[in-house]
PDB file of C-alpha atoms in Angstrom:
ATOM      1  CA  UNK A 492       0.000   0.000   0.000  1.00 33.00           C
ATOM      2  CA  UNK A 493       1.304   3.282  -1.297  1.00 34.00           C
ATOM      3  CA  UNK A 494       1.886   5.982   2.090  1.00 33.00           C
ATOM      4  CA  UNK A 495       1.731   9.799   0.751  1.00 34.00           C
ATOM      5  CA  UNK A 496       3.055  11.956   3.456  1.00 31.00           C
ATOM      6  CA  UNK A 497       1.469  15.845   4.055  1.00 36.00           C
ATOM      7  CA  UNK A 498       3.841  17.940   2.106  1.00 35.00           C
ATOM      8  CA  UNK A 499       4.905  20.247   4.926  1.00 36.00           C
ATOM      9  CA  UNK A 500       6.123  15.798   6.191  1.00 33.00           C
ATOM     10  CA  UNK A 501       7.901  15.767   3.078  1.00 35.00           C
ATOM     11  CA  UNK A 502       9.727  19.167   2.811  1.00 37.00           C
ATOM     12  CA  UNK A 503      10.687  18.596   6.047  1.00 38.00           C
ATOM     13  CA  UNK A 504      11.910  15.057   5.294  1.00 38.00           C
ATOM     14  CA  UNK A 505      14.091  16.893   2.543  1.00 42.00           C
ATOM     15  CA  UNK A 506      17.957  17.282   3.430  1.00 45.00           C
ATOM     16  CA  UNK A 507      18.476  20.541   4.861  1.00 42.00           C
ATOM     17  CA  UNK A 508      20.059  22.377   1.585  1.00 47.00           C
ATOM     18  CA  UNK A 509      16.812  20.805  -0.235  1.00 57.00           C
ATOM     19  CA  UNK A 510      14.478  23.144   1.825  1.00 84.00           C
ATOM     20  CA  UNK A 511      15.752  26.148  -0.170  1.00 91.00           C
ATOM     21  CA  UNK A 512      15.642  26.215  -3.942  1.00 95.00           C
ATOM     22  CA  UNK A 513      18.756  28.535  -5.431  1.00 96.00           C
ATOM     23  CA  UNK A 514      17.279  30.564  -8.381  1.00 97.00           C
ATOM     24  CA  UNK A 515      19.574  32.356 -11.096  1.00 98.00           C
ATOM     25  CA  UNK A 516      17.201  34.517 -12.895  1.00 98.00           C
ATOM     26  CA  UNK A 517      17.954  37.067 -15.633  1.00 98.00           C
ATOM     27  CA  UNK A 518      18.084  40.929 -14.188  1.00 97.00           C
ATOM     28  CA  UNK A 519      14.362  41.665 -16.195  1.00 97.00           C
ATOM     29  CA  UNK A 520      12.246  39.283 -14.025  1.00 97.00           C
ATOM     30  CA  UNK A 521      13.786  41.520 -11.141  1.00 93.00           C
ATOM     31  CA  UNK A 522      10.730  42.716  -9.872  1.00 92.00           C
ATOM     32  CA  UNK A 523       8.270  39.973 -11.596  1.00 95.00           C
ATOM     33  CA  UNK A 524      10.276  37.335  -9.303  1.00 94.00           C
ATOM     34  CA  UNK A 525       9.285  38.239  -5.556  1.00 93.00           C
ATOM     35  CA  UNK A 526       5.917  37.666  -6.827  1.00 93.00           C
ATOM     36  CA  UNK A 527       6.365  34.553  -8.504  1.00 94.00           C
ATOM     37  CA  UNK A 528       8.121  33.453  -5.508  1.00 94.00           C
ATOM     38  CA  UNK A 529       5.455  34.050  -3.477  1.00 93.00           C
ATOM     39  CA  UNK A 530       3.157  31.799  -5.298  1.00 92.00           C
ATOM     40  CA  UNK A 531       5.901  29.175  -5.515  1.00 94.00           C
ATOM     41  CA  UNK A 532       6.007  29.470  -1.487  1.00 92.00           C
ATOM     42  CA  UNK A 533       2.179  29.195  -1.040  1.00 92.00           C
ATOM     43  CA  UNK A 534       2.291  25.999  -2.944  1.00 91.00           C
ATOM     44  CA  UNK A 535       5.503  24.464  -0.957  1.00 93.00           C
ATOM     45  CA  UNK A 536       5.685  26.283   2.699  1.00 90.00           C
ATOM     46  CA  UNK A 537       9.026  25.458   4.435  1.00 90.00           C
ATOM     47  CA  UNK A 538      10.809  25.945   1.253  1.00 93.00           C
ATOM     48  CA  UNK A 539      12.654  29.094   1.189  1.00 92.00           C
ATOM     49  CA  UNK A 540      13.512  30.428  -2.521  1.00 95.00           C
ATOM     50  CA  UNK A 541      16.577  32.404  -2.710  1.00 94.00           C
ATOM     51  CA  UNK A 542      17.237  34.497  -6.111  1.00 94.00           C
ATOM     52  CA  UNK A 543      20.477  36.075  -7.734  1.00 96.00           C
ATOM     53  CA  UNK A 544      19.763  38.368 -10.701  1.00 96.00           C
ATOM     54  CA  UNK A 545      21.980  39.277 -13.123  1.00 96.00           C
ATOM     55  CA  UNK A 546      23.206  39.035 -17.152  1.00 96.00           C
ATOM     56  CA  UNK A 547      22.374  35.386 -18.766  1.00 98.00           C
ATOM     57  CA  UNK A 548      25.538  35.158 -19.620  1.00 96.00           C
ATOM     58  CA  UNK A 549      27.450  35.633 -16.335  1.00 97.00           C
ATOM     59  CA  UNK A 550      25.061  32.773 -15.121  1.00 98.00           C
ATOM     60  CA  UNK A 551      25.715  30.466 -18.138  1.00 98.00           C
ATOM     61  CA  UNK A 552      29.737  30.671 -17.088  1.00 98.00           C
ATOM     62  CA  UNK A 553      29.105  30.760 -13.591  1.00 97.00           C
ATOM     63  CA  UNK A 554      27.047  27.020 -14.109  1.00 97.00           C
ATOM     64  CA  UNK A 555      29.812  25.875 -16.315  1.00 96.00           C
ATOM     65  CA  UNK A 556      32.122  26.108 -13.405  1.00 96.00           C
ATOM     66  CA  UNK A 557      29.461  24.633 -11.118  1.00 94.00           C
ATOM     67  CA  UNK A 558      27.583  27.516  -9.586  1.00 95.00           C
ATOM     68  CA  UNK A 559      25.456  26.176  -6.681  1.00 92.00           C
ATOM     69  CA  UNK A 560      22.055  27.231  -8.833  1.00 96.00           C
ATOM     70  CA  UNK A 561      18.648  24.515  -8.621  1.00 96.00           C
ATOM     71  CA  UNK A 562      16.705  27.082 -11.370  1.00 97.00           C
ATOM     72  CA  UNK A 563      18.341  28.847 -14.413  1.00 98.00           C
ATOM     73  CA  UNK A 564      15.571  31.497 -16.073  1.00 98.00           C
ATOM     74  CA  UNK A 565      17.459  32.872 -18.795  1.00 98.00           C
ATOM     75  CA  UNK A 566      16.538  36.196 -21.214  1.00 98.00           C
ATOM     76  CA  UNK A 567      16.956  34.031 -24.128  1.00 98.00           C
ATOM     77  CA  UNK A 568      17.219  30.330 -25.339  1.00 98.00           C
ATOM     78  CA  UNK A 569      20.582  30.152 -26.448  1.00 98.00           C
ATOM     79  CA  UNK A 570      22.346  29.985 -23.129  1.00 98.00           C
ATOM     80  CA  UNK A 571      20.100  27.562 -21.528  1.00 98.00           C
ATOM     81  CA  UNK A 572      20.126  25.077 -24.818  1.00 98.00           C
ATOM     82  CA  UNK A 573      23.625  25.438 -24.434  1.00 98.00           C
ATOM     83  CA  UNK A 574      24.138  23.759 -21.074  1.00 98.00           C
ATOM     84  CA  UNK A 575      21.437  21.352 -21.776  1.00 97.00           C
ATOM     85  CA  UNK A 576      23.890  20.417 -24.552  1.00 97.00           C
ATOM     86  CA  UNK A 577      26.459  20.193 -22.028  1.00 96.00           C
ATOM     87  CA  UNK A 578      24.663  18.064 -19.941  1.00 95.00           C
ATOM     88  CA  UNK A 579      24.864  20.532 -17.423  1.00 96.00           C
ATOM     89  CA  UNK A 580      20.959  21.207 -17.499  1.00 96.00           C
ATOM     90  CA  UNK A 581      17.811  19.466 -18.380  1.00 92.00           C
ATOM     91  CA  UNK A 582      14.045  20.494 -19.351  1.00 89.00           C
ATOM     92  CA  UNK A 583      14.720  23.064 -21.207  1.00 95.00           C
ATOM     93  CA  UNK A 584      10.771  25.387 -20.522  1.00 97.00           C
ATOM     94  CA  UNK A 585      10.137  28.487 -22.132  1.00 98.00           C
ATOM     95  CA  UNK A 586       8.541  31.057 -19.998  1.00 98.00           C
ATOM     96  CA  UNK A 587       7.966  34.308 -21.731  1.00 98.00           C
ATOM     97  CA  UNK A 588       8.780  36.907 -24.162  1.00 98.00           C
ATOM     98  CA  UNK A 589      10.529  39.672 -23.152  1.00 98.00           C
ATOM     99  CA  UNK A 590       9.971  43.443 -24.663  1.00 98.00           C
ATOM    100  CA  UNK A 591      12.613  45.862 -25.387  1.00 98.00           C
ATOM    101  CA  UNK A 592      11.293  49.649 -25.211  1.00 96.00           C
ATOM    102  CA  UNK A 593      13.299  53.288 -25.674  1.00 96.00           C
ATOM    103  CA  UNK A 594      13.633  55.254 -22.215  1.00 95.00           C
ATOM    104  CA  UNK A 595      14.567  58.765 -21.265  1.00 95.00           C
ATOM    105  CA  UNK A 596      14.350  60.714 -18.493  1.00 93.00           C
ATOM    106  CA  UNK A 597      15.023  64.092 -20.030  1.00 94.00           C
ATOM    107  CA  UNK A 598      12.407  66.638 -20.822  1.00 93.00           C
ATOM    108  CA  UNK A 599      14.165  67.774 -23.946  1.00 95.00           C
ATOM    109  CA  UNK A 600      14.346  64.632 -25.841  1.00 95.00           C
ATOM    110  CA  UNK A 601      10.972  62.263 -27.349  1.00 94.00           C
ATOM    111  CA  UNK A 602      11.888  58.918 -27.658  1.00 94.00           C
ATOM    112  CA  UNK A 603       9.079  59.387 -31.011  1.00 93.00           C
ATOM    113  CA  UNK A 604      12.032  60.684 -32.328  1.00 92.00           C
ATOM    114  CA  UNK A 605      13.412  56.893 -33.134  1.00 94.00           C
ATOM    115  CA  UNK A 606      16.866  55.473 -32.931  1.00 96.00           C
ATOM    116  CA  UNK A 607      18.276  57.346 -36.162  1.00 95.00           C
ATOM    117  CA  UNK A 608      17.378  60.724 -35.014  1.00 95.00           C
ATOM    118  CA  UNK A 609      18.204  60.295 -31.434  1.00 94.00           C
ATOM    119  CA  UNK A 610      22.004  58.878 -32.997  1.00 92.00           C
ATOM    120  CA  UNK A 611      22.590  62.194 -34.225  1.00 92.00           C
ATOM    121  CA  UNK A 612      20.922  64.232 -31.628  1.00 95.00           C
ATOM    122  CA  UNK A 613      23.812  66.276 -29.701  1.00 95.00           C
ATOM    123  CA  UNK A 614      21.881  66.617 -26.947  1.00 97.00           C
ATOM    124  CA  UNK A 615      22.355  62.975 -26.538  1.00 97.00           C
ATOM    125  CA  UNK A 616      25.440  62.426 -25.019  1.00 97.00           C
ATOM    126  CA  UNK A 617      25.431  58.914 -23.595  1.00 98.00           C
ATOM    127  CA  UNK A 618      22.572  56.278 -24.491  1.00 98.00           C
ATOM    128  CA  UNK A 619      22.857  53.095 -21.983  1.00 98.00           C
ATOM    129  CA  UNK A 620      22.114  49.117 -23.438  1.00 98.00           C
ATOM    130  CA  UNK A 621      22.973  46.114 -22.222  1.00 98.00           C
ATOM    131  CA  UNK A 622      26.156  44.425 -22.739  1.00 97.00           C
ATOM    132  CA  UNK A 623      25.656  42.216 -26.167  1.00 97.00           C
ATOM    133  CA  UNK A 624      28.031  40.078 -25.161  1.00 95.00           C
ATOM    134  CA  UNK A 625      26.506  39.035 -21.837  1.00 94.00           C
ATOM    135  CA  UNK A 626      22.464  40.119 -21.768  1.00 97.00           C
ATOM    136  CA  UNK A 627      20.257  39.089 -24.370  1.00 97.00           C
ATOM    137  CA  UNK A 628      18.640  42.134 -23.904  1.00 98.00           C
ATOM    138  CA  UNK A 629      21.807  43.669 -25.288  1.00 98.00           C
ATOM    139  CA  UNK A 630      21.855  41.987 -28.616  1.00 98.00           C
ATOM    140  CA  UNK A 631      17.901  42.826 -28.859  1.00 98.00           C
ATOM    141  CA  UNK A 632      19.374  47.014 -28.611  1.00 98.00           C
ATOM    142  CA  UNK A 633      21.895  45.789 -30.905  1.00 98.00           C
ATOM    143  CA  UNK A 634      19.809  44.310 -33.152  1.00 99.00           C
ATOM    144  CA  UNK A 635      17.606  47.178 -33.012  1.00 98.00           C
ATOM    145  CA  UNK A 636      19.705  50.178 -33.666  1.00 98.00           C
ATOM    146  CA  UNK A 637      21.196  48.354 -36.721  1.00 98.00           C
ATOM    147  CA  UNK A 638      17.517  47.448 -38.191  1.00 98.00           C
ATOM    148  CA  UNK A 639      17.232  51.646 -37.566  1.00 97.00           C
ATOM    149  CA  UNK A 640      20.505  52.101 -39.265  1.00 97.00           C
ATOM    150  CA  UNK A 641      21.808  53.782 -36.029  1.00 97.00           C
ATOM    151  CA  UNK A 642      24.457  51.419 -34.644  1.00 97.00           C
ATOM    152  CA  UNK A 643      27.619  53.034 -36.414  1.00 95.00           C
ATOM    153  CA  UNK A 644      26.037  56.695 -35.457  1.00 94.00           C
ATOM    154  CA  UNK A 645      25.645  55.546 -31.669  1.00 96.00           C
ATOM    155  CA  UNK A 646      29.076  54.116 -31.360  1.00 94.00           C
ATOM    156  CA  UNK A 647      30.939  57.014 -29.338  1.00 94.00           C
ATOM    157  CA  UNK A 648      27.909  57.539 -27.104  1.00 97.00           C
ATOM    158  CA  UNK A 649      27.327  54.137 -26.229  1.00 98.00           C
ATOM    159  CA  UNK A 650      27.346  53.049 -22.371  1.00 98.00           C
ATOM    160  CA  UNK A 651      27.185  49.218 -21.667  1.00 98.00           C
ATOM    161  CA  UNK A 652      25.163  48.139 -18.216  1.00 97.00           C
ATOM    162  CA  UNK A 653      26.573  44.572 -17.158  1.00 96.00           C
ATOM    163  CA  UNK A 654      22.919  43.520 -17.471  1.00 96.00           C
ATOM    164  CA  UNK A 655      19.535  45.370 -18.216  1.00 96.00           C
ATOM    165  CA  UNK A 656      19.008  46.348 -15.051  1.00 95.00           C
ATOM    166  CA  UNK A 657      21.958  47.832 -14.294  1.00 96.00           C
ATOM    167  CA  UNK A 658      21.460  49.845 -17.970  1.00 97.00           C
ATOM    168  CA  UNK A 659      17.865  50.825 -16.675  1.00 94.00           C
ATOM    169  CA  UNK A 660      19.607  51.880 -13.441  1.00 94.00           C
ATOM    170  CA  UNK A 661      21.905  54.250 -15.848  1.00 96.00           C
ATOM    171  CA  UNK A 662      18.859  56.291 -17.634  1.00 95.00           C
ATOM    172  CA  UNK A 663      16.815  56.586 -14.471  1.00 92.00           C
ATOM    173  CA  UNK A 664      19.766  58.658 -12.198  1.00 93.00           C
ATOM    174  CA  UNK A 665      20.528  60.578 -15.269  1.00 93.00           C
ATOM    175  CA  UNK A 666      23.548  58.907 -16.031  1.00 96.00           C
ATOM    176  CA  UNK A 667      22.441  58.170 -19.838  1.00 98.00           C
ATOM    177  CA  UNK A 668      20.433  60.254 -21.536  1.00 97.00           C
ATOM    178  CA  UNK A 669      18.611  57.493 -23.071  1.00 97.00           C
ATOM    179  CA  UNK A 670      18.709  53.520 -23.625  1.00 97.00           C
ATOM    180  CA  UNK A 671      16.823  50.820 -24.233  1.00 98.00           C
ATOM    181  CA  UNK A 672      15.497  48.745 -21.241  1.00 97.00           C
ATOM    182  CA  UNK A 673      13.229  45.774 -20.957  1.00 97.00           C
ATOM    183  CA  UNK A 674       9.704  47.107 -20.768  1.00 96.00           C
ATOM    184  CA  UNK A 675       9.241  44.286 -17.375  1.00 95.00           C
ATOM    185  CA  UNK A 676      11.594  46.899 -15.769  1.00 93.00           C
ATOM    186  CA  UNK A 677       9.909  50.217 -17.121  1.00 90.00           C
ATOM    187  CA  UNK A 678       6.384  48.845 -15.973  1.00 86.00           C
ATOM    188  CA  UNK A 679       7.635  47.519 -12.267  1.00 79.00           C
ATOM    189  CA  UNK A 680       6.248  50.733  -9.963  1.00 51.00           C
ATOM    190  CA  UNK A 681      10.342  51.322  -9.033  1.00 51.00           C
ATOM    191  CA  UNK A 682      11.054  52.582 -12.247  1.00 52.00           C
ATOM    192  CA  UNK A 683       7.664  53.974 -13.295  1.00 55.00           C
ATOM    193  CA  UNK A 684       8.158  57.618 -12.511  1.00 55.00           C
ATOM    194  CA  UNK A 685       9.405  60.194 -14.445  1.00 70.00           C
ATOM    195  CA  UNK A 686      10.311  60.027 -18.168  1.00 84.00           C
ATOM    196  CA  UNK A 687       8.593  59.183 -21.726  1.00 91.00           C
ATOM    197  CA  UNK A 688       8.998  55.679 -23.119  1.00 92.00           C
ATOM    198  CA  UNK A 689       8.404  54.103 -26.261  1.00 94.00           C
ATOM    199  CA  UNK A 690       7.857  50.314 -27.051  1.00 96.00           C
ATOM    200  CA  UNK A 691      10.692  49.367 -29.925  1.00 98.00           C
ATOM    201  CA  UNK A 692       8.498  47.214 -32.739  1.00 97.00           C
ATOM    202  CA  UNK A 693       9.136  43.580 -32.437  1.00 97.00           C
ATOM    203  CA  UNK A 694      10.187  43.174 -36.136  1.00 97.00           C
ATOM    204  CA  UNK A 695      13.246  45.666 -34.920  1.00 98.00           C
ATOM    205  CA  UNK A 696      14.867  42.728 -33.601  1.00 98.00           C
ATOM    206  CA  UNK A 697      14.998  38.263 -33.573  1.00 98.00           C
ATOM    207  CA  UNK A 698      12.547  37.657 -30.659  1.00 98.00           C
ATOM    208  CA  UNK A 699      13.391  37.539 -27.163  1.00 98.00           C
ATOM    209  CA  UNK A 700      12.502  34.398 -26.236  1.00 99.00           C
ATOM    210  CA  UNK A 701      13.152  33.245 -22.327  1.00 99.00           C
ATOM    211  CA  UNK A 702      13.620  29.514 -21.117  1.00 99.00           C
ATOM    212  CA  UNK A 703      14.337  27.734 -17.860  1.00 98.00           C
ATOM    213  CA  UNK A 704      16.273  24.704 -17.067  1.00 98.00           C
ATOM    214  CA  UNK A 705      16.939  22.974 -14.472  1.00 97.00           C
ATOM    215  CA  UNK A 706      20.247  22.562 -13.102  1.00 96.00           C
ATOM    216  CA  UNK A 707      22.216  19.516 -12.598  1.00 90.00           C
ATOM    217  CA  UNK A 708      25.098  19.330 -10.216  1.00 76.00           C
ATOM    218  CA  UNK A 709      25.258  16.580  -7.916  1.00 54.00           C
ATOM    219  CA  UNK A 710      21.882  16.137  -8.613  1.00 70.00           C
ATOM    220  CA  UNK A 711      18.631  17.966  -9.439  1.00 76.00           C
ATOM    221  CA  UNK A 712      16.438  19.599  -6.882  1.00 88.00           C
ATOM    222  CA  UNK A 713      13.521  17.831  -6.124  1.00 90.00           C
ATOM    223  CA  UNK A 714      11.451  21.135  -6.449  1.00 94.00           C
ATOM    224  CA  UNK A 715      13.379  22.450  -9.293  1.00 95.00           C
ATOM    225  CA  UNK A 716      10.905  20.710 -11.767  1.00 94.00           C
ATOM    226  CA  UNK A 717       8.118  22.345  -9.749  1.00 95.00           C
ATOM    227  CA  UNK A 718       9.430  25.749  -9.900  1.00 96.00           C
ATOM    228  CA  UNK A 719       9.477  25.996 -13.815  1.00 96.00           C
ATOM    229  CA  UNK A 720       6.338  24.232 -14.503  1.00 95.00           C
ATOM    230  CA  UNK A 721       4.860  26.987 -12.206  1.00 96.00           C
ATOM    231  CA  UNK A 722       5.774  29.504 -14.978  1.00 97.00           C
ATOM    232  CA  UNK A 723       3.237  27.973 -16.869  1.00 96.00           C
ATOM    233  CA  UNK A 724       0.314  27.544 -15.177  1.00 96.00           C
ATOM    234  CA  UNK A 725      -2.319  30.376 -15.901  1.00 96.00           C
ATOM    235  CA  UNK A 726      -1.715  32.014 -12.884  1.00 96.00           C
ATOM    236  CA  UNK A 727       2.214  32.270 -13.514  1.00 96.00           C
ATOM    237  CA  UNK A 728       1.197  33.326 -16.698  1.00 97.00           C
ATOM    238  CA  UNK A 729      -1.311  36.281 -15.880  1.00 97.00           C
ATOM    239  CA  UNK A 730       1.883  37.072 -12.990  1.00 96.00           C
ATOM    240  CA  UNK A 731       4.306  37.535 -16.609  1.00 97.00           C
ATOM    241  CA  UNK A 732       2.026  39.290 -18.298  1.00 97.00           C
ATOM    242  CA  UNK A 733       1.230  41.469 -15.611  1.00 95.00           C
ATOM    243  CA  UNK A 734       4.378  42.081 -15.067  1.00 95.00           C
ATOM    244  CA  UNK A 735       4.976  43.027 -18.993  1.00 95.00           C
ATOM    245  CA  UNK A 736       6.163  40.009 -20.602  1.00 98.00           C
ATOM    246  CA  UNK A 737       4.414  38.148 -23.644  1.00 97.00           C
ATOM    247  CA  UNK A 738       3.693  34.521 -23.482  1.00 96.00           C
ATOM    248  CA  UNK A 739       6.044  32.563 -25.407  1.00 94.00           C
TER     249      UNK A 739
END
């Protein structure tokens, strides 16, 4: 005869480092996470998430060398794929689909202007975007400024943010006079005030597809599995939205 213990019985049963999931999360779900946390922790109390955001990239090398992560939630596909390919990862889960949008904070300039104009604006001195080489997010402002014909233009203005919240950080205290940020960041109610936005038109850039894995070191979280296929349920998935991301 089969025995199913309450689950508060079986967290507790869990070895001590099993009762709190490690989650490496790309720097847009920033302020989407806490809440999907929350939900995670009504469904599984005792467990105790912990989170770490940052560039998708930085995380990718930081699990090649055997980062402590249970949860990778990536800003694109690539990354993930690649340590699934590794056999560093398995089930590989999309989750959303991220949004890139053009931010100032200064009265004088209208992001309406577009990326061309704003190039060869003087008034623009320094325009903030994600490293390419580490944030998705990045290559999506790459992407973009070369579908405006604007990346050559931009070149000697350009400031790189380790990850898109650390480039959202930059146009907020002033410290760019524009950039392109994930529109998850623009809509969370820390960066909401002040400024003039614009959306940048997906066929600007390849989508920005995000995906989840979970991590395998000496072995997989029993949770982990869990904790992505939370993403998907419809209430994860009004908690994305909500929180400005597209389903995938």
């Amino acid at each position: 005869m089969e025995t199913k213990l309450p689950l508060m019985l079986l967290v507790l049963a869990l070895p001590i480092q099993a009762a709190t999931l490690n989650v490496a999360a790309a720097s847009d779900l920033l302020h989407c996470l806490p809440r999907l946390n929350a939900d995670f922790a009504a469904r599984h109390p005792g467990v105790v998430v912990q989170f770490t955001a940052g560039a998708s990239g930085s995380f990718f090398a930081q699990i090649k060398a055997g980062a402590p992560y249970d949860v990778f939630l990536s800003a694109d596909t690539d990354y993930p794929q690649k340590l699934v390919e590794a056999g560093l990862a398995s089930q590989l889960s999309p989750y959303a689909r991220g949004r890139i949008a053009l931010w100032t904070t200064r009265p004088e300039l209208d992001p309406a202007q577009g990326l061309r104009r704003l190039a060869e604006d003087g008034r623009v001195k320094r325009f903030a975007i994600a490293n390419p080489a580490l944030a998705p997010y990045g290559r999506a402002a790459r992407a973009a400024l070369e579908h405006a014909g604007a990346w050559q233009a931009m070149q000697a203005k350009l400031a790189f943010g380790e990850n898109i919240a650390q480039t959202a950080q930059y146009v907020q205290s002033g410290n760019a006079d524009v950039g392109i940020v994930s529109y998850s960041l623009l809509k969370a109610a820390a960066n909401a005030p002040g400024g003039r936005w614009r959306l940048i038109p997906t066929d600007a850039h390849p989508p920005i597809v995000q995906a989840g894995v979970i991590v395998r070191r000496s072995g997989a979280h029993p949770l982990a599995g869990d904790y992505l296929a939370g993403l998907a349920t419809p209430k994860g998935r009004q908690l994305l939205i909500s929180c400005g991301f597209d389903l995938p």
